[in-house]
Tab-separated table of C-alpha atoms and ligand atoms in Angstrom:
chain	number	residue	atom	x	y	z
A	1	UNK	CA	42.928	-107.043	193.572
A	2	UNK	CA	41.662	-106.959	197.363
A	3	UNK	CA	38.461	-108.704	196.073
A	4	UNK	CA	39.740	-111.586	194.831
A	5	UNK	CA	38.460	-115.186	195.721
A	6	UNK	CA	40.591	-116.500	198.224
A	7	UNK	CA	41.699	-119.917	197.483
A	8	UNK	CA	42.089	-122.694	200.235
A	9	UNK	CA	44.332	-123.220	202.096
A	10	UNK	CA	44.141	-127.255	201.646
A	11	UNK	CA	44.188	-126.700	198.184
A	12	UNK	CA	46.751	-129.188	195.975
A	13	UNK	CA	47.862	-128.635	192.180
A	14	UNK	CA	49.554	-131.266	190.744
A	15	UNK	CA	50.788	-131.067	186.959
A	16	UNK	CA	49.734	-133.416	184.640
A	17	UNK	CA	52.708	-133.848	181.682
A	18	UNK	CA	51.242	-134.244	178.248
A	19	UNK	CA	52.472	-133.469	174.330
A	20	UNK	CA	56.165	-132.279	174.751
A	21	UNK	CA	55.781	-129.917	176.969
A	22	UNK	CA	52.573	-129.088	177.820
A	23	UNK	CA	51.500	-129.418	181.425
A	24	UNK	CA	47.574	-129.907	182.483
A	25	UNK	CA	47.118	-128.950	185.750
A	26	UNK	CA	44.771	-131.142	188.205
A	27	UNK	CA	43.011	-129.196	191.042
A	28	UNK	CA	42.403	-131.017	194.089
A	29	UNK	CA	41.544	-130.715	197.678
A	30	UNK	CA	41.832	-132.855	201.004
A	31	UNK	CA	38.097	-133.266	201.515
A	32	UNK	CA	37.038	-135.138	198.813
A	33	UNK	CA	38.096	-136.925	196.049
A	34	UNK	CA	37.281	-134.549	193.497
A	35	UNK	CA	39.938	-132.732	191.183
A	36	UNK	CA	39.237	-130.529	188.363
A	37	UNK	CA	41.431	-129.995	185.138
A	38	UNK	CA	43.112	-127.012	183.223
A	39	UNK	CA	43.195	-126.996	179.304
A	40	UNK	CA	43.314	-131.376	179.292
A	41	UNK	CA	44.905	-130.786	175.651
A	42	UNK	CA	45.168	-134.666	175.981
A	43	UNK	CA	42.354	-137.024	177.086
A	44	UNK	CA	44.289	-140.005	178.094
A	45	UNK	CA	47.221	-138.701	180.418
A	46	UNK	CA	44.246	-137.274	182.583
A	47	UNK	CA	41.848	-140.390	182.537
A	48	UNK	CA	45.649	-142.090	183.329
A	49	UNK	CA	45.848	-139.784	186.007
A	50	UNK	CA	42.066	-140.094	187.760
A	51	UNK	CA	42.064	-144.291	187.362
A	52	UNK	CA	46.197	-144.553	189.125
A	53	UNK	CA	44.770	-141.729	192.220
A	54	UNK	CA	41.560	-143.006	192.673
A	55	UNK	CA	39.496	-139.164	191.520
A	56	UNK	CA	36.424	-138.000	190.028
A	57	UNK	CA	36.151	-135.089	187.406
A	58	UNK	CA	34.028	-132.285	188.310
A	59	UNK	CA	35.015	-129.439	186.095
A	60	UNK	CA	36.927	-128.068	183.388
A	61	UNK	CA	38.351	-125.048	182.622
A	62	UNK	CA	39.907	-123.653	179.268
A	63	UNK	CA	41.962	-120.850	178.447
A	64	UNK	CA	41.956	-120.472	175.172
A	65	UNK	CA	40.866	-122.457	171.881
A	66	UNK	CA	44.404	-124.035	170.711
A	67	UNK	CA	43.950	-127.824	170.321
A	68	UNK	CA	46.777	-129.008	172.933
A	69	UNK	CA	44.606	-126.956	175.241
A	70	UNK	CA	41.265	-128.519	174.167
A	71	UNK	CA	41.705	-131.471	172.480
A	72	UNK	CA	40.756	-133.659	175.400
A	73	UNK	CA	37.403	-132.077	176.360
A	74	UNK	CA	35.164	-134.638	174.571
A	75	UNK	CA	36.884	-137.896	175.240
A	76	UNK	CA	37.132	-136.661	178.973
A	77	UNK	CA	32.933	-135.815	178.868
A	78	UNK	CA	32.432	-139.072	177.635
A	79	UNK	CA	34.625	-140.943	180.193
A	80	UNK	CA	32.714	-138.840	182.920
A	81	UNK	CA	29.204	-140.171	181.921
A	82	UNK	CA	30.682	-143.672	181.682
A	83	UNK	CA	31.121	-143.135	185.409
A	84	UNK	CA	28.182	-140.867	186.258
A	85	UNK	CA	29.971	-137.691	187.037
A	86	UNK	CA	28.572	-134.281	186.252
A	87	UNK	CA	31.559	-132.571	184.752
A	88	UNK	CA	31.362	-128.740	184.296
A	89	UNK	CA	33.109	-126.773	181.520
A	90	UNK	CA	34.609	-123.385	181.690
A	91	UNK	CA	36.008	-121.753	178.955
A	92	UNK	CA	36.341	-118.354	177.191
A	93	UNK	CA	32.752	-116.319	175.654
A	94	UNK	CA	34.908	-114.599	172.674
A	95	UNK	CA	36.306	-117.843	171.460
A	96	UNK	CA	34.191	-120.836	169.244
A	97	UNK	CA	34.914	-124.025	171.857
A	98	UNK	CA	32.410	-126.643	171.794
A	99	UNK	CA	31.146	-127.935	174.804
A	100	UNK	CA	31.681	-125.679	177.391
A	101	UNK	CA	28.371	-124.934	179.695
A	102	UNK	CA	29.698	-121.944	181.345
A	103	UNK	CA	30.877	-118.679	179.244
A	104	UNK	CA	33.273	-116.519	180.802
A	105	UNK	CA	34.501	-112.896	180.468
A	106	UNK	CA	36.390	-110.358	182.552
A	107	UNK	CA	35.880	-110.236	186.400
A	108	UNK	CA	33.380	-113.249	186.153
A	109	UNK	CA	33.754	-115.421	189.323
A	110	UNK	CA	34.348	-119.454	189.005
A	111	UNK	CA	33.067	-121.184	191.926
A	112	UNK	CA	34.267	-124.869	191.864
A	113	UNK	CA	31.732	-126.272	194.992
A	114	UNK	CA	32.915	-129.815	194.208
A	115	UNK	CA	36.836	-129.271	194.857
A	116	UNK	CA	36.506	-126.255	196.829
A	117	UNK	CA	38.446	-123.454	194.779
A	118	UNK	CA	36.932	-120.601	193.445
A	119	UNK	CA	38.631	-118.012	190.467
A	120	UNK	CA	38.229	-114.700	189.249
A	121	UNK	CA	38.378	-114.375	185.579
A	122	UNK	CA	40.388	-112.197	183.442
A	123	UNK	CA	40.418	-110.856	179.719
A	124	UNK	CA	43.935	-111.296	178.060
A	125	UNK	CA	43.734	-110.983	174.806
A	126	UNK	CA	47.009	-111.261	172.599
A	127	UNK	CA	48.024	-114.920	171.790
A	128	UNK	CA	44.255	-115.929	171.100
A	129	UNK	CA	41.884	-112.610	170.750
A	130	UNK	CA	39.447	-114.342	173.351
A	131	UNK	CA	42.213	-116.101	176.082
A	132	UNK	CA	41.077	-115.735	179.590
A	133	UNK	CA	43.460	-116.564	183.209
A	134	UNK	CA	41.741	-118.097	186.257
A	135	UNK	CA	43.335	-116.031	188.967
A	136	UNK	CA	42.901	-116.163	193.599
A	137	UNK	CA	44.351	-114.747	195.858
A	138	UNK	CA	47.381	-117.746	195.975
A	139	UNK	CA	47.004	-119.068	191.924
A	140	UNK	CA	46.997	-117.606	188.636
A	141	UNK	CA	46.239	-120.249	185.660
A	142	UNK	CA	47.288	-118.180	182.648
A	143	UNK	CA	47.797	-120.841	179.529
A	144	UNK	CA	49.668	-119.379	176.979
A	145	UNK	CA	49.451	-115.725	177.721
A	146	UNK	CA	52.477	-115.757	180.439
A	147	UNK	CA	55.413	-118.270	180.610
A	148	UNK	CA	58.156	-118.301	182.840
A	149	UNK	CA	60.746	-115.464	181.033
A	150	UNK	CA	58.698	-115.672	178.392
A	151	UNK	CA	55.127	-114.967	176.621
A	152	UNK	CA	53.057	-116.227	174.602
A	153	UNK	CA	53.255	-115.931	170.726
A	154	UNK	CA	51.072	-113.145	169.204
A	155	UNK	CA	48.585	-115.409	166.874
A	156	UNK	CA	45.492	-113.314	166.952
A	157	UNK	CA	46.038	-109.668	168.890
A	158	UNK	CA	48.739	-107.057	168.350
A	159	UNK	CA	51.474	-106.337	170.531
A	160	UNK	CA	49.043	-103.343	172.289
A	161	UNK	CA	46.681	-106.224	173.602
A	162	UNK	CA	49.232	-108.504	175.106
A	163	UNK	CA	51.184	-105.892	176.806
A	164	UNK	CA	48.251	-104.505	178.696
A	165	UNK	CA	47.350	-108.618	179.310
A	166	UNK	CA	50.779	-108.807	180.617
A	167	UNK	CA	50.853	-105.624	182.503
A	168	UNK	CA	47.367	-106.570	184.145
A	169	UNK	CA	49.296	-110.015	185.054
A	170	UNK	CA	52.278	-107.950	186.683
A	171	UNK	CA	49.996	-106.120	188.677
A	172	UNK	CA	49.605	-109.152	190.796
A	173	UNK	CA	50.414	-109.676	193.925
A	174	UNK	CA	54.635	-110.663	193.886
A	175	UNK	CA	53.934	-114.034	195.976
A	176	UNK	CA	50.972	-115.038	193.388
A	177	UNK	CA	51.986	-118.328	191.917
A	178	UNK	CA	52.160	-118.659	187.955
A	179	UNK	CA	50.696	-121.919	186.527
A	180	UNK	CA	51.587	-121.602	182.977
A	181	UNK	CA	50.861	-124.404	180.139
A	182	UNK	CA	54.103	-125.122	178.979
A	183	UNK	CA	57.607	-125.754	180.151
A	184	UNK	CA	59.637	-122.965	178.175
A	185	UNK	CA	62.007	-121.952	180.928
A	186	UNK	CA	65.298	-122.876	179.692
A	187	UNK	CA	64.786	-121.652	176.144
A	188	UNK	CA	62.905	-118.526	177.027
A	189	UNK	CA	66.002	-117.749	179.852
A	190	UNK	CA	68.396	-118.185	177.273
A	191	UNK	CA	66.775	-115.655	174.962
A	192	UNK	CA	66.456	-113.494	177.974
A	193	UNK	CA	70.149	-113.447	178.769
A	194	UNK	CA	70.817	-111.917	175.361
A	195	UNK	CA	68.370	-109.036	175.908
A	196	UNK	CA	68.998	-108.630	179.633
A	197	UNK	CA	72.969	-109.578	180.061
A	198	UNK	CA	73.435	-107.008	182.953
A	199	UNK	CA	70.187	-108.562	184.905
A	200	UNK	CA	72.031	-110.489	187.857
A	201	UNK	CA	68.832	-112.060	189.308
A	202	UNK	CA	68.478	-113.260	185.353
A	203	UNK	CA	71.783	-115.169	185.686
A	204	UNK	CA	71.604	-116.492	189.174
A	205	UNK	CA	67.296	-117.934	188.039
A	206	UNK	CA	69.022	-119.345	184.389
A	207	UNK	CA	72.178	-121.272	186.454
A	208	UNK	CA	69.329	-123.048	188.910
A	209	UNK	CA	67.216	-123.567	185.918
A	210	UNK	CA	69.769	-125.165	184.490
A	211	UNK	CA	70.373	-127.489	187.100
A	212	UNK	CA	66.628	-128.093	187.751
A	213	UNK	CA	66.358	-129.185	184.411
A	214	UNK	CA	69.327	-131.715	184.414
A	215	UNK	CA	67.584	-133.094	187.307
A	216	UNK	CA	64.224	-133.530	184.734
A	217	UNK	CA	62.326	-131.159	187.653
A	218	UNK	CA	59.373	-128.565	186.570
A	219	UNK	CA	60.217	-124.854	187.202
A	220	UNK	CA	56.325	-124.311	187.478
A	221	UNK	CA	54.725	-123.045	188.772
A	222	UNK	CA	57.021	-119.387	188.564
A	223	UNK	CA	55.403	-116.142	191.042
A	224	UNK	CA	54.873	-112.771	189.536
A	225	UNK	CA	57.524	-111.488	191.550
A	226	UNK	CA	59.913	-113.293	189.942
A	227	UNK	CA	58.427	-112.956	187.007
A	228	UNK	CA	58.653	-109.221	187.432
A	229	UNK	CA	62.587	-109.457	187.906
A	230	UNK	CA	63.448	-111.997	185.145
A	231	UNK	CA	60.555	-111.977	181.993
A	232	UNK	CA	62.104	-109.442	179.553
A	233	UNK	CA	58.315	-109.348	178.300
A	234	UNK	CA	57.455	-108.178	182.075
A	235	UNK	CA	60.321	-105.577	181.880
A	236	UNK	CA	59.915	-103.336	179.092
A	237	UNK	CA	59.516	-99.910	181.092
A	238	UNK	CA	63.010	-100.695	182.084
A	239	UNK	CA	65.808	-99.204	180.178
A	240	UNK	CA	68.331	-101.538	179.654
A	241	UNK	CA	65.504	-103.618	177.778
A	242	UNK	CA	64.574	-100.252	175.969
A	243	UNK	CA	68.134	-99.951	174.648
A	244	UNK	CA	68.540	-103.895	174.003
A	245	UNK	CA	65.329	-103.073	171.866
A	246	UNK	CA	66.650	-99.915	170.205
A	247	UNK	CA	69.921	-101.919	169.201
A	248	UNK	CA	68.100	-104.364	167.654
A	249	UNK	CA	65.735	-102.255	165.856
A	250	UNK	CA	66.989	-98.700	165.105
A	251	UNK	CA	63.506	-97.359	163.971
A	252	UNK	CA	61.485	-97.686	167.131
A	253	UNK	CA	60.902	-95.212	169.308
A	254	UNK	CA	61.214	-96.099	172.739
A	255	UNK	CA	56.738	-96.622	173.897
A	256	UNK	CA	56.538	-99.611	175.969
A	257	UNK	CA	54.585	-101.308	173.407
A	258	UNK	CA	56.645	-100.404	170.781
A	259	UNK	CA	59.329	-102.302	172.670
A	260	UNK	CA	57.461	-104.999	173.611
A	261	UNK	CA	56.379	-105.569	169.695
A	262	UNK	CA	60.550	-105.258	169.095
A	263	UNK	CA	61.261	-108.036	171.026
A	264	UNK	CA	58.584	-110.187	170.500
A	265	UNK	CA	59.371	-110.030	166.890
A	266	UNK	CA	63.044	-110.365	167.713
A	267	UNK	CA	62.344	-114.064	169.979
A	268	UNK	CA	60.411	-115.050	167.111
A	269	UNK	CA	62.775	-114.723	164.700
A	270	UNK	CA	66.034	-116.017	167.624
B	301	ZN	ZN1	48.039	-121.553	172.626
């Protein structure tokens, strides 16, 4: 991962809070007054968001195709020409998303002049058979592929695809910082516990979730590394998840995919 854009140093991400739990993350820098937006599911938080701090759009860029992810595109577009702005659209090649100019694939390169942050692009197929990550050297911007504890549910690929995804993820630098779409923490930790109830860094990260969430504070972004120690999704070379998986499904043998499809199934169904 050597050759991966670095980001800058000046660089700001600020979330965005729309739907439930979804969080649209704004892309800034200190030069200018130009921010960019990942997957605006909702138009009017954003245009809420560029009016109160004064911005301009530039660019957008989309994960995948689900509609709290893209649902804000056109309203935004039209808002943009209201004003004069050329906004740019990134989004996935091997999904059908209208209005995107750009088309991206695996190890594409995102260069974001206006608001100074550039991306490399990755393939990670498994919750949507087409959903890409925007990843430098400091950021990863991975949608619904990885949440904090958790992952994303398996709509469109099998449990083979999103396990490499994942495993390409975990590969990652420890100190990379995980901007995922949704705040699933809590619920995904407390799934977690059950698989992992020997995992001491899994208690200690669920008691100051806990207490971060009391206080209404955002546990995103998460880093790989900690990822890496907590996500049970992250974990299944390990063998106490192996035998959690075994216990719960006698069949399987013990494949790291074949464990990752046993507890996927089993978090759907908890
Ligand atoms: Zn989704």
């Amino acid at each position: 991962m050597s050759n991966a854009p670095q980001s800058p140093t000046n660089s700001l991400v600020t979330a965005i809070k729309a739907f439930n739990d979804n969080y649209i993350w704004a892309l800034a820098n200190k030069s200018n007054d130009n921010i960019a937006l990942v997957d605006p599911g909702d138009a009017e938080v954003c245009i809420e968001y560029l009016q109160k701090n004064d911005l301009k759009l530039s660019a957008i860029l989309i994960t995948h195709h689900h509609r709290d992810h893209i649902g804000g595109i056109k309203v935004l577009l039209d808002y943009a020409k209201e004003h004069s702005w050329t906004v740019t659209v990134y989004g996935p090649r091997n999904e059908n998303i209208a209005h995107l100019d750009v088309e991206l694939k695996e190890n594409d390169t995102v260069n974001l002049a206006m608001v100074d942050w550039q991306f490399k692009v990755f393939d990670l197929p498994g919750h949507t058979k087409g959903h890409i990550a925007y990843y430098n050297d400091e950021t990863l911007f991975c949608g619904d592929t990885l949440f904090s504890a958790g992952c994303g549910r398996l709509f469109e690929g099998t449990p083979k695809q999103m396990h490499q995804s994942l495993s390409k993820l975990a590969s990652l630098p420890s100190n990379t910082l995980v901007y995922c779409a949704h705040e699933y923490t809590q619920a995904n930790l407390s799934f977690a516990l059950i698989v992992e109830p020997s995992n001491t860094e899994l208690h200690d990260y669920a008691e100051k979730v806990s207490l971060m969430r009391q206080n209404n504070e955002s546990t995103i972004p998460s880093s790989i590394g900690l990822e890496r120690q907590i996500n049970p999704f992250m974990r299944c070379h390990e063998k106490t998840i192996k035998l959690a998986a075994q216990q719960y499904n006698k069949s399987i043998q013990n494949s790291d995919v074949e464990v990752f499809a046993t507890i996927r199934s089993w978090k759907d169904n908890f």
